[in-house]
Tab-separated table of C-alpha atoms in Angstrom:
chain	number	residue	atom	x	y	z
A	1	MET	CA	25.112	-4.615	11.844
A	2	THR	CA	28.088	-3.766	9.344
A	3	GLY	CA	26.864	-1.346	6.271
A	4	PHE	CA	26.747	-4.977	3.772
A	5	ALA	CA	24.114	-7.151	6.144
A	6	LYS	CA	22.069	-4.078	7.042
A	7	LEU	CA	22.212	-3.286	2.643
A	8	ILE	CA	21.032	-7.221	1.895
A	9	ARG	CA	18.303	-7.085	4.822
A	10	THR	CA	16.077	-4.980	3.270
A	11	THR	CA	13.067	-5.567	1.196
A	12	ALA	CA	14.033	-3.065	-1.526
A	13	PHE	CA	17.624	-5.306	-2.216
A	14	ARG	CA	15.413	-8.305	-2.016
A	15	LEU	CA	13.203	-7.305	-4.125
A	16	VAL	CA	15.920	-6.406	-6.769
A	17	VAL	CA	17.280	-9.578	-6.477
A	18	THR	CA	13.947	-12.064	-6.902
A	19	TYR	CA	13.174	-9.609	-10.294
A	20	LEU	CA	17.135	-10.131	-11.389
A	21	LEU	CA	16.469	-13.849	-10.359
A	22	VAL	CA	12.857	-13.832	-12.373
A	23	PHE	CA	15.106	-12.082	-14.948
A	24	VAL	CA	17.630	-14.432	-15.414
A	25	LEU	CA	15.387	-17.576	-15.605
A	26	PHE	CA	13.523	-15.514	-18.687
A	27	ALA	CA	16.956	-14.955	-20.029
A	28	ALA	CA	18.047	-18.575	-19.274
A	29	ALA	CA	15.250	-19.807	-20.861
A	30	LEU	CA	15.206	-17.080	-24.030
A	31	LEU	CA	18.509	-18.636	-25.135
A	32	GLY	CA	17.752	-21.853	-24.390
A	33	TYR	CA	14.678	-21.911	-27.136
A	34	ILE	CA	17.235	-19.988	-29.306
A	35	ALA	CA	19.609	-22.505	-29.071
A	36	TRP	CA	17.410	-25.077	-29.255
A	37	ASN	CA	15.855	-23.860	-32.555
A	38	THR	CA	19.222	-22.843	-34.260
A	39	ARG	CA	20.260	-26.555	-33.622
A	40	ARG	CA	16.865	-27.616	-35.122
A	41	VAL	CA	17.299	-25.590	-38.458
A	42	LEU	CA	21.213	-26.797	-38.804
A	43	GLU	CA	20.376	-29.888	-38.677
A	44	ALA	CA	17.334	-29.975	-41.531
A	45	GLN	CA	19.804	-27.734	-42.829
A	46	LEU	CA	21.662	-31.060	-42.832
A	47	ASN	CA	19.141	-33.589	-43.589
A	48	GLU	CA	18.075	-31.506	-46.859
A	49	THR	CA	22.180	-31.259	-48.233
A	50	ILE	CA	22.795	-35.020	-47.816
A	51	GLU	CA	19.114	-35.746	-49.044
A	52	THR	CA	20.530	-33.574	-52.139
A	53	GLU	CA	23.638	-35.489	-52.427
A	54	ILE	CA	21.684	-39.532	-51.817
A	55	ASN	CA	19.273	-37.651	-54.747
A	56	SER	CA	23.203	-37.156	-57.134
A	57	LEU	CA	24.572	-40.696	-56.381
A	58	ALA	CA	21.057	-42.571	-56.917
A	59	GLU	CA	21.067	-41.324	-60.412
A	60	GLN	CA	25.192	-42.018	-61.123
A	61	TYR	CA	23.497	-45.743	-59.766
A	62	ARG	CA	21.070	-45.579	-62.307
A	63	LEU	CA	22.996	-44.385	-65.141
A	64	GLY	CA	26.397	-47.057	-64.326
A	65	GLY	CA	25.518	-49.322	-61.022
A	66	PRO	CA	27.893	-49.565	-58.659
A	67	ARG	CA	30.962	-49.419	-60.555
A	68	ARG	CA	30.566	-45.711	-61.735
A	69	LEU	CA	28.569	-45.616	-57.499
A	70	ALA	CA	31.926	-46.214	-56.214
A	71	ALA	CA	33.902	-44.212	-58.698
A	72	SER	CA	31.656	-41.626	-58.099
A	73	ILE	CA	32.205	-41.792	-54.122
A	74	GLU	CA	36.038	-41.530	-54.357
A	75	ARG	CA	36.161	-38.977	-56.710
A	76	ARG	CA	33.431	-37.019	-53.916
A	77	SER	CA	35.380	-38.337	-50.953
A	78	ARG	CA	38.360	-36.261	-52.314
A	79	GLU	CA	37.109	-33.023	-53.268
A	80	ALA	CA	33.674	-33.202	-50.647
A	81	ARG	CA	35.454	-31.904	-47.584
A	82	GLY	CA	33.106	-32.696	-44.216
A	83	PHE	CA	31.099	-35.367	-46.389
A	84	PHE	CA	31.055	-39.130	-45.285
A	85	TYR	CA	30.598	-42.168	-47.681
A	86	LEU	CA	30.789	-45.790	-46.947
A	87	PHE	CA	29.690	-48.102	-49.763
A	88	ALA	CA	29.863	-51.748	-49.102
A	89	ASP	CA	29.427	-54.960	-50.598
A	90	ALA	CA	26.589	-58.204	-48.856
A	91	ARG	CA	29.332	-58.810	-46.630
A	92	GLY	CA	29.347	-55.651	-45.262
A	93	GLU	CA	33.546	-55.089	-47.598
A	94	GLN	CA	34.125	-51.242	-48.146
A	95	ILE	CA	33.774	-50.902	-51.573
A	96	ALA	CA	34.263	-47.506	-51.175
A	97	GLY	CA	34.128	-43.871	-49.389
A	98	ASN	CA	36.546	-42.138	-46.669
A	99	ALA	CA	35.198	-43.704	-44.060
A	100	VAL	CA	36.621	-47.025	-41.732
A	101	ASN	CA	36.451	-48.470	-38.655
A	102	ILE	CA	32.406	-48.424	-38.800
A	103	GLY	CA	31.596	-51.993	-39.887
A	104	ALA	CA	28.655	-51.637	-37.212
A	105	VAL	CA	27.319	-48.681	-38.449
A	106	LEU	CA	26.027	-51.098	-41.481
A	107	GLN	CA	24.742	-53.794	-39.423
A	108	ARG	CA	21.251	-51.151	-37.963
A	109	GLN	CA	18.334	-50.069	-39.865
A	110	PRO	CA	17.801	-48.117	-43.082
A	111	GLY	CA	17.390	-44.576	-41.792
A	112	TRP	CA	19.252	-41.266	-40.272
A	113	HIS	CA	21.491	-42.196	-37.662
A	114	GLU	CA	25.038	-40.496	-35.484
A	115	LEU	CA	27.858	-42.173	-34.481
A	116	SER	CA	31.623	-41.419	-34.354
A	117	TYR	CA	33.689	-42.628	-37.038
A	118	THR	CA	37.334	-41.989	-38.464
A	119	ARG	CA	37.492	-39.840	-41.285
A	120	ALA	CA	40.280	-40.209	-43.756
A	121	GLU	CA	41.333	-37.230	-45.691
A	122	ASP	CA	44.966	-36.542	-47.276
A	123	GLY	CA	46.639	-40.243	-45.652
A	124	ALA	CA	45.570	-38.787	-42.351
A	125	SER	CA	42.819	-40.345	-40.261
A	126	GLU	CA	40.512	-37.812	-37.809
A	127	GLN	CA	37.856	-38.609	-34.784
A	128	THR	CA	34.492	-37.302	-35.003
A	129	PHE	CA	30.875	-36.906	-35.125
A	130	ALA	CA	29.096	-37.132	-38.654
A	131	ARG	CA	25.389	-37.784	-38.563
A	132	VAL	CA	24.121	-39.607	-41.379
A	133	ARG	CA	21.126	-41.747	-44.141
A	134	LEU	CA	22.037	-45.841	-44.137
A	135	PHE	CA	19.991	-47.027	-46.909
A	136	ARG	CA	19.975	-50.795	-48.811
A	137	LEU	CA	20.614	-50.758	-52.596
A	138	PRO	CA	19.938	-53.867	-54.893
A	139	ASN	CA	22.471	-56.881	-54.578
A	140	ASN	CA	22.326	-56.009	-50.481
A	141	LEU	CA	25.096	-53.543	-51.538
A	142	THR	CA	24.502	-50.878	-48.897
A	143	LEU	CA	25.287	-47.179	-48.925
A	144	VAL	CA	25.765	-44.761	-46.185
A	145	VAL	CA	26.104	-40.486	-46.646
A	146	GLY	CA	26.494	-38.510	-44.355
A	147	HIS	CA	27.797	-34.861	-42.959
A	148	ASP	CA	30.335	-33.902	-40.096
A	149	LEU	CA	28.860	-32.238	-37.292
A	150	ASP	CA	31.732	-29.768	-36.434
A	151	ASP	CA	29.995	-27.179	-37.836
A	152	ARG	CA	27.260	-27.751	-34.852
A	153	GLN	CA	29.374	-28.621	-32.176
A	154	ARG	CA	31.040	-25.080	-32.681
A	155	MET	CA	27.287	-23.499	-33.016
A	156	ARG	CA	26.513	-24.774	-29.648
A	157	LEU	CA	29.963	-24.172	-28.474
A	158	VAL	CA	29.114	-20.255	-29.087
A	159	ILE	CA	25.916	-20.840	-27.787
A	160	ARG	CA	27.183	-22.458	-24.462
A	161	GLN	CA	29.621	-18.958	-24.285
A	162	SER	CA	27.013	-16.885	-25.191
A	163	MET	CA	24.680	-18.241	-22.340
A	164	ALA	CA	27.364	-18.037	-19.622
A	165	MET	CA	28.204	-14.885	-20.588
A	166	SER	CA	25.421	-13.397	-20.510
A	167	LEU	CA	24.067	-14.636	-17.667
A	168	ALA	CA	27.032	-13.693	-15.804
A	169	LEU	CA	26.617	-9.529	-17.438
A	170	VAL	CA	23.229	-9.983	-16.046
A	171	PHE	CA	23.970	-11.319	-12.297
A	172	VAL	CA	27.080	-8.092	-12.177
A	173	LEU	CA	25.135	-5.702	-13.375
A	174	GLY	CA	21.950	-6.577	-11.474
A	175	GLY	CA	23.848	-6.781	-8.557
A	176	ILE	CA	25.497	-3.972	-9.372
A	177	GLY	CA	21.737	-2.182	-9.595
A	178	ALA	CA	20.492	-4.135	-6.270
A	179	TRP	CA	22.627	-1.992	-4.228
A	180	VAL	CA	22.186	1.380	-5.618
A	181	VAL	CA	18.467	1.191	-5.754
A	182	SER	CA	19.237	-0.062	-1.734
A	183	ARG	CA	21.163	2.333	-1.161
A	184	ARG	CA	18.633	5.269	-2.673
A	185	VAL	CA	15.634	3.714	-1.196
A	186	LEU	CA	17.864	2.922	2.501
A	187	ARG	CA	19.357	6.673	2.122
A	188	PRO	CA	15.930	8.215	3.172
A	189	ILE	CA	14.552	5.371	5.182
A	190	ASP	CA	18.051	5.867	7.679
A	191	SER	CA	16.980	9.453	7.662
A	192	MET	CA	13.678	8.614	8.961
A	193	THR	CA	14.943	5.714	11.473
A	194	GLU	CA	17.543	8.687	13.100
A	195	ALA	CA	14.280	11.165	12.687
A	196	ALA	CA	12.170	8.569	14.839
A	197	SER	CA	14.845	7.902	17.248
A	198	ARG	CA	15.317	11.679	18.002
A	199	ILE	CA	11.610	11.707	18.684
A	200	MET	CA	12.003	8.910	20.831
A	201	ALA	CA	14.096	10.325	23.066
A	202	GLY	CA	11.822	13.076	23.891
A	203	ASN	CA	12.347	15.708	20.946
A	204	LEU	CA	9.052	16.007	19.756
A	205	ALA	CA	8.751	19.021	17.531
A	206	GLU	CA	11.460	16.951	15.390
A	207	ARG	CA	9.824	15.900	12.029
A	208	LEU	CA	10.486	12.816	9.150
A	209	PRO	CA	12.449	14.476	6.414
A	210	VAL	CA	10.402	14.787	3.554
A	211	ARG	CA	12.675	14.910	0.122
A	212	GLY	CA	9.532	16.558	-1.724
A	213	VAL	CA	9.935	13.869	-4.880
A	214	GLY	CA	6.291	13.144	-4.602
A	215	ASP	CA	7.344	9.289	-3.610
A	216	GLU	CA	5.779	6.338	-1.837
A	217	LEU	CA	8.098	7.518	0.772
A	218	ASP	CA	7.317	11.097	0.929
A	219	ARG	CA	3.395	10.227	1.420
A	220	LEU	CA	4.416	8.174	4.572
A	221	ALA	CA	6.703	10.708	5.957
A	222	GLU	CA	3.647	13.757	6.014
A	223	HIS	CA	1.611	11.171	6.764
A	224	LEU	CA	3.426	10.200	9.632
A	225	ASN	CA	4.333	13.621	10.294
A	226	LEU	CA	0.683	14.451	10.514
A	227	MET	CA	-0.112	12.155	13.038
A	228	LEU	CA	3.452	13.220	14.959
A	229	ASN	CA	1.248	16.637	14.696
A	230	ARG	CA	-2.191	15.418	16.026
A	231	ILE	CA	-0.333	13.010	19.096
A	232	ASN	CA	1.370	16.499	19.684
A	233	GLU	CA	-1.960	18.663	20.107
A	234	LEU	CA	-3.617	15.869	22.172
A	235	MET	CA	-0.730	15.390	24.082
A	236	ALA	CA	-0.806	19.298	24.429
A	237	GLY	CA	-4.180	19.141	24.625
A	238	LEU	CA	-3.968	16.135	28.453
A	239	ARG	CA	-1.397	19.119	29.644
A	240	ASP	CA	-4.298	21.577	29.597
A	241	VAL	CA	-6.706	19.553	30.431
A	242	SER	CA	-4.967	18.001	33.236
A	243	ASN	CA	-4.142	21.747	34.779
A	244	ASN	CA	-7.452	22.351	33.941
A	245	ILE	CA	-9.099	19.652	35.928
A	246	ALA	CA	-7.191	20.236	38.510
A	247	HIS	CA	-7.978	24.265	38.891
A	248	ASP	CA	-11.478	23.255	38.019
A	249	LEU	CA	-12.315	20.586	40.859
A	250	ARG	CA	-9.355	21.798	43.208
A	251	THR	CA	-11.825	25.739	43.803
A	252	PRO	CA	-15.094	23.083	44.543
A	253	LEU	CA	-13.235	20.412	46.165
A	254	THR	CA	-12.210	23.349	49.162
A	255	ARG	CA	-15.574	24.722	48.887
A	256	LEU	CA	-17.063	21.403	49.674
A	257	ARG	CA	-14.309	20.573	52.371
A	258	ALA	CA	-14.704	24.391	53.919
A	259	GLY	CA	-18.707	23.371	54.360
A	260	ALA	CA	-18.081	20.545	56.407
A	261	GLU	CA	-16.013	21.580	58.368
A	262	GLU	CA	-17.413	24.646	59.037
A	263	ALA	CA	-21.058	22.312	59.846
A	264	LEU	CA	-19.877	20.547	62.935
A	265	ARG	CA	-17.498	23.989	63.880
A	266	THR	CA	-20.402	26.531	63.554
A	267	ALA	CA	-23.518	24.462	63.196
A	268	SER	CA	-25.596	23.811	66.663
A	269	THR	CA	-29.009	23.587	65.356
A	270	PRO	CA	-30.589	20.702	62.882
A	271	GLU	CA	-31.760	23.937	60.545
A	272	GLU	CA	-28.338	24.771	60.658
A	273	LEU	CA	-26.624	21.234	59.595
A	274	LYS	CA	-28.950	20.590	56.359
A	275	ALA	CA	-28.304	24.204	54.859
A	276	ALA	CA	-24.752	22.731	55.578
A	277	LEU	CA	-25.605	19.003	54.153
A	278	ASP	CA	-27.479	20.473	51.111
A	279	ARG	CA	-24.329	23.212	50.641
A	280	THR	CA	-22.469	19.777	49.698
A	281	ILE	CA	-25.252	18.003	47.946
A	282	GLU	CA	-24.779	20.988	45.189
A	283	GLU	CA	-21.164	21.147	45.756
A	284	SER	CA	-21.779	17.344	45.056
A	285	ASP	CA	-23.939	17.621	42.214
A	286	GLY	CA	-21.162	19.620	40.512
A	287	LEU	CA	-18.850	18.176	40.839
A	288	MET	CA	-21.111	14.973	39.333
A	289	ARG	CA	-21.803	16.591	36.796
A	290	ILE	CA	-17.947	17.250	35.367
A	291	PHE	CA	-17.619	14.091	35.708
A	292	ASN	CA	-20.694	12.790	33.647
A	293	ALA	CA	-20.043	15.631	30.596
A	294	LEU	CA	-15.715	14.042	30.701
A	295	LEU	CA	-17.714	10.648	30.392
A	296	MET	CA	-20.044	11.326	27.517
A	297	ILE	CA	-16.616	12.437	25.984
A	298	ALA	CA	-14.563	10.048	26.509
A	299	ARG	CA	-17.401	7.466	25.146
A	300	VAL	CA	-19.053	9.126	22.314
A	301	GLU	CA	-15.574	9.253	20.924
A	302	ALA	CA	-14.976	5.479	21.607
A	303	GLY	CA	-18.411	5.576	19.606
A	304	ALA	CA	-20.303	3.543	22.633
A	305	VAL	CA	-23.519	5.323	21.741
A	306	PRO	CA	-26.355	4.116	24.074
A	307	GLY	CA	-28.698	2.565	21.608
A	308	ALA	CA	-28.670	1.945	17.531
A	309	LEU	CA	-28.507	4.873	15.413
A	310	ALA	CA	-32.100	5.606	13.628
A	311	ASP	CA	-33.481	7.936	11.818
A	312	VAL	CA	-33.936	11.352	13.677
A	313	GLU	CA	-35.971	14.538	12.705
A	314	LEU	CA	-34.533	16.970	13.627
A	315	ALA	CA	-37.197	20.136	13.719
A	316	GLY	CA	-38.520	17.915	16.521
A	317	VAL	CA	-35.702	17.225	18.238
A	318	VAL	CA	-34.846	21.524	18.298
A	319	SER	CA	-38.509	22.307	18.699
A	320	ASP	CA	-38.316	20.195	22.694
A	321	VAL	CA	-35.374	21.677	23.486
A	322	ALA	CA	-36.019	25.451	22.367
A	323	GLU	CA	-39.183	24.980	24.557
A	324	LEU	CA	-37.523	23.729	27.734
A	325	TYR	CA	-35.087	26.306	28.095
A	326	GLU	CA	-37.722	28.961	27.641
A	327	PRO	CA	-37.077	29.566	31.057
A	328	ALA	CA	-34.063	29.709	31.610
A	329	ALA	CA	-33.837	32.334	28.665
A	330	GLU	CA	-36.459	34.237	30.569
A	331	GLU	CA	-35.392	33.929	33.977
A	332	ALA	CA	-31.797	35.207	32.478
A	333	GLY	CA	-34.132	38.355	30.551
A	334	LEU	CA	-33.721	36.721	27.323
A	335	ASP	CA	-36.343	36.109	24.629
A	336	LEU	CA	-35.626	32.288	22.806
A	337	ALA	CA	-36.592	32.559	19.213
A	338	LEU	CA	-36.812	29.320	17.088
A	339	SER	CA	-37.072	29.840	13.216
A	340	ILE	CA	-37.234	26.478	11.842
A	341	GLU	CA	-36.645	26.623	8.088
A	342	ALA	CA	-36.879	22.940	6.684
A	343	THR	CA	-37.061	19.426	8.527
A	344	PRO	CA	-34.799	17.821	7.770
A	345	VAL	CA	-34.399	13.565	8.693
A	346	VAL	CA	-30.176	12.576	10.309
A	347	ARG	CA	-29.108	9.743	10.966
A	348	GLY	CA	-28.243	9.651	14.998
A	349	ASN	CA	-28.832	9.436	18.810
A	350	ARG	CA	-32.359	11.310	19.528
A	351	GLU	CA	-30.550	11.939	23.375
A	352	LEU	CA	-27.503	13.017	22.251
A	353	LEU	CA	-28.220	15.204	18.924
A	354	GLY	CA	-30.492	16.653	22.294
A	355	GLN	CA	-27.428	16.750	24.387
A	356	ALA	CA	-25.841	19.199	21.913
A	357	LEU	CA	-28.646	21.391	21.295
A	358	ALA	CA	-28.841	21.910	24.885
A	359	ASN	CA	-25.585	22.774	25.720
A	360	LEU	CA	-25.564	25.112	22.469
A	361	ILE	CA	-28.360	26.839	24.702
A	362	ASP	CA	-26.995	26.771	27.467
A	363	ASN	CA	-23.877	28.232	26.586
A	364	ALA	CA	-25.422	31.498	24.604
A	365	VAL	CA	-28.336	31.730	27.501
A	366	LYS	CA	-25.104	32.341	29.895
A	367	TYR	CA	-22.875	34.361	27.983
A	368	GLY	CA	-25.113	35.716	25.152
A	369	ARG	CA	-26.230	38.867	26.836
A	370	PRO	CA	-24.878	42.719	25.981
A	371	ALA	CA	-22.462	44.687	27.668
A	372	ASP	CA	-25.180	47.557	27.640
A	373	GLN	CA	-27.321	46.278	30.143
A	374	GLY	CA	-29.541	49.011	30.389
A	375	THR	CA	-31.806	48.446	26.647
A	376	LYS	CA	-33.517	45.485	26.043
A	377	PRO	CA	-31.800	42.705	24.645
A	378	PRO	CA	-31.854	40.970	20.885
A	379	PRO	CA	-33.757	37.262	21.664
A	380	LEU	CA	-31.310	34.496	21.239
A	381	ARG	CA	-31.838	33.094	18.019
A	382	LEU	CA	-32.461	29.218	17.027
A	383	ALA	CA	-32.638	27.957	13.156
A	384	LEU	CA	-32.950	25.116	11.182
A	385	SER	CA	-32.638	24.586	7.935
A	386	THR	CA	-30.254	22.401	5.084
A	387	HIS	CA	-27.344	23.468	3.060
A	388	ASP	CA	-25.448	21.673	0.940
A	389	GLY	CA	-26.597	18.308	1.792
A	390	MET	CA	-26.079	18.649	5.691
A	391	ALA	CA	-28.120	19.968	8.040
A	392	GLU	CA	-27.735	22.876	10.449
A	393	ILE	CA	-28.970	23.942	14.103
A	394	ALA	CA	-28.056	27.836	13.997
A	395	MET	CA	-27.412	29.020	18.220
A	396	SER	CA	-26.996	32.902	17.677
A	397	ASP	CA	-26.852	35.438	20.010
A	398	HIS	CA	-25.839	39.565	20.854
A	399	GLY	CA	-22.857	38.823	23.307
A	400	PRO	CA	-19.305	40.426	23.648
A	401	GLY	CA	-18.311	36.610	21.148
A	402	ILE	CA	-15.533	34.921	20.683
A	403	PRO	CA	-11.924	36.841	19.058
A	404	PRO	CA	-11.580	34.357	15.865
A	405	GLU	CA	-7.602	32.898	16.883
A	406	ALA	CA	-9.731	31.258	20.016
A	407	ARG	CA	-13.043	30.210	17.963
A	408	GLU	CA	-11.395	26.655	17.571
A	409	LYS	CA	-9.886	26.184	21.447
A	410	VAL	CA	-13.076	26.559	22.562
A	411	LEU	CA	-13.832	23.490	21.233
A	412	ASP	CA	-11.488	22.232	23.430
A	413	ARG	CA	-11.702	20.192	27.019
A	414	PHE	CA	-12.158	23.089	30.356
A	415	VAL	CA	-11.244	26.441	27.836
A	416	ARG	CA	-13.237	29.071	29.346
A	417	LEU	CA	-12.191	32.609	27.980
A	418	GLU	CA	-13.210	34.075	31.285
A	419	LYS	CA	-9.978	33.960	33.112
A	420	SER	CA	-11.537	34.792	36.325
A	421	ARG	CA	-13.851	32.124	36.188
A	422	ALA	CA	-16.482	33.747	37.783
A	423	GLN	CA	-19.025	32.201	35.836
A	424	PRO	CA	-20.619	29.174	36.776
A	425	GLY	CA	-19.568	26.356	33.967
A	426	TYR	CA	-16.549	24.253	33.538
A	427	GLY	CA	-15.923	24.731	30.135
A	428	LEU	CA	-16.892	21.647	28.578
A	429	GLY	CA	-20.108	22.351	26.903
A	430	LEU	CA	-19.001	22.808	23.591
A	431	SER	CA	-17.221	19.881	23.903
A	432	VAL	CA	-19.388	17.950	24.419
A	433	VAL	CA	-21.239	19.107	21.631
A	434	ALA	CA	-18.087	18.834	19.136
A	435	ALA	CA	-17.577	14.728	20.191
A	436	ILE	CA	-21.204	14.837	19.278
A	437	ALA	CA	-20.528	16.327	15.899
A	438	ARG	CA	-17.499	14.543	14.939
A	439	LEU	CA	-19.744	10.568	16.004
A	440	HIS	CA	-22.480	11.415	13.151
A	441	GLY	CA	-19.688	12.496	10.211
A	442	GLY	CA	-20.770	16.377	11.178
A	443	SER	CA	-18.975	19.548	12.516
A	444	ILE	CA	-18.971	22.767	15.222
A	445	ARG	CA	-17.619	26.393	14.251
A	446	ILE	CA	-18.217	29.327	15.495
A	447	GLU	CA	-18.572	32.558	13.699
A	448	ASP	CA	-19.280	36.327	14.426
A	449	ASN	CA	-22.934	37.658	14.873
A	450	SER	CA	-22.104	41.205	14.299
A	451	PRO	CA	-22.403	41.767	17.848
A	452	GLY	CA	-22.174	38.559	19.040
A	453	THR	CA	-21.202	34.384	18.937
A	454	LYS	CA	-23.011	32.134	16.002
A	455	ALA	CA	-22.577	28.444	16.767
A	456	ILE	CA	-23.437	26.551	13.396
A	457	LEU	CA	-23.837	22.463	14.343
A	458	SER	CA	-23.819	20.377	10.427
A	459	LEU	CA	-25.113	16.970	10.129
A	460	PRO	CA	-24.685	14.427	7.002
A	461	LEU	CA	-28.368	14.036	6.039
A	462	ALA	CA	-29.694	10.860	5.822
A	463	ARG	CA	-30.317	8.436	2.588
A	464	VAL	CA	-32.822	6.289	2.246
A	465	GLU	CA	-31.973	4.048	-0.914
A	466	GLY	CA	-29.805	6.670	-2.701
A	467	VAL	CA	-32.733	9.350	-2.182
A	468	THR	CA	-31.679	12.461	0.391
A	469	ARG	CA	-34.351	12.708	2.358
């Protein structure tokens, strides 16, 4: 496709051409109105001039009769250029005047007419057009007075020429403007298209150019670049998830297969077979927990929430889950302290909120024990409060903590700071919490507890009839 063919296909070029056509129509209408109004003014002036001449001739007829009128017409025919005179008797014979070959006009009704006539001046004759006033005198005499339309014809010609030149100039300048504007708009679009082609070719680090002028193309490029960054992050996360799935599932599957092989090879009593089956079921349950967690994250991120959202009193949810996890904390040698400073209501799903809270407590129980095992560790602290229109559930521990650079990363799937992976778990707990928080319009953030970690789940308060509860 040539450059011109590509140019005329652009939206910018078509838009400019459309505006050009609209402007031409308005310009033509304006010039047409000016021409019509000019003609109307000229005709009014011409009529007034003819009326003045008629009144003067009528006065001559009143003072001296037909003879004086004929003499006055003859004199004026020689002196007044552009005027048309005809004085005829009852038979239609011309008595005086400067027009010939217009006998047919005498048969018309009295009033205003436009006609073609032969004007005789200085011994020569000329065919022209005139606007005349015909009226009857006593004794069936007829007087016709008019003026040629040469001025109106010249004015009409000037207006037509001006209109043609103006419209031609508008088309030329408009076409040049359409070309310039389209090229200016097309240049950044071509740059964006080339960058998009490189991205599709596999250069995922490429980004659309931003000129820095702040127009709609810059805003579009910025949003598309943000989208590309997000896609790149998701693809990187997908690669990490794939690697982590392969790593985390390979170990339990290997143990599952090895246990089955060992049972087939060495088990000789029903008790040994039962123990092997128990280990197999335990490993299978671990695999099922992984897939259930992944399925929950996928459903939550897709908005497929079991049951409709409703108003949930967080104080009850926090108390129930804390009571449920107190034995697990005591078994790990930790105390769980509960602090409810407010009784907020949020719009959400009670089961999912309970699952998010359970994951936070379970994570604190697993990793919240201080490195110094010789003293009684401080209790885990679960607090519920409100702040700036948000309900906040804070789970604090006194464990080794999370480095600042890893606090966002731990919210991704299969991310575990413990590289040896000796502790139970698969790095999905906080991912589930983050997905549930996003579903409810909230967020989760990780802060330093000095020492330890504080995970804060923020949820917007429910609003009933415009009032925050």
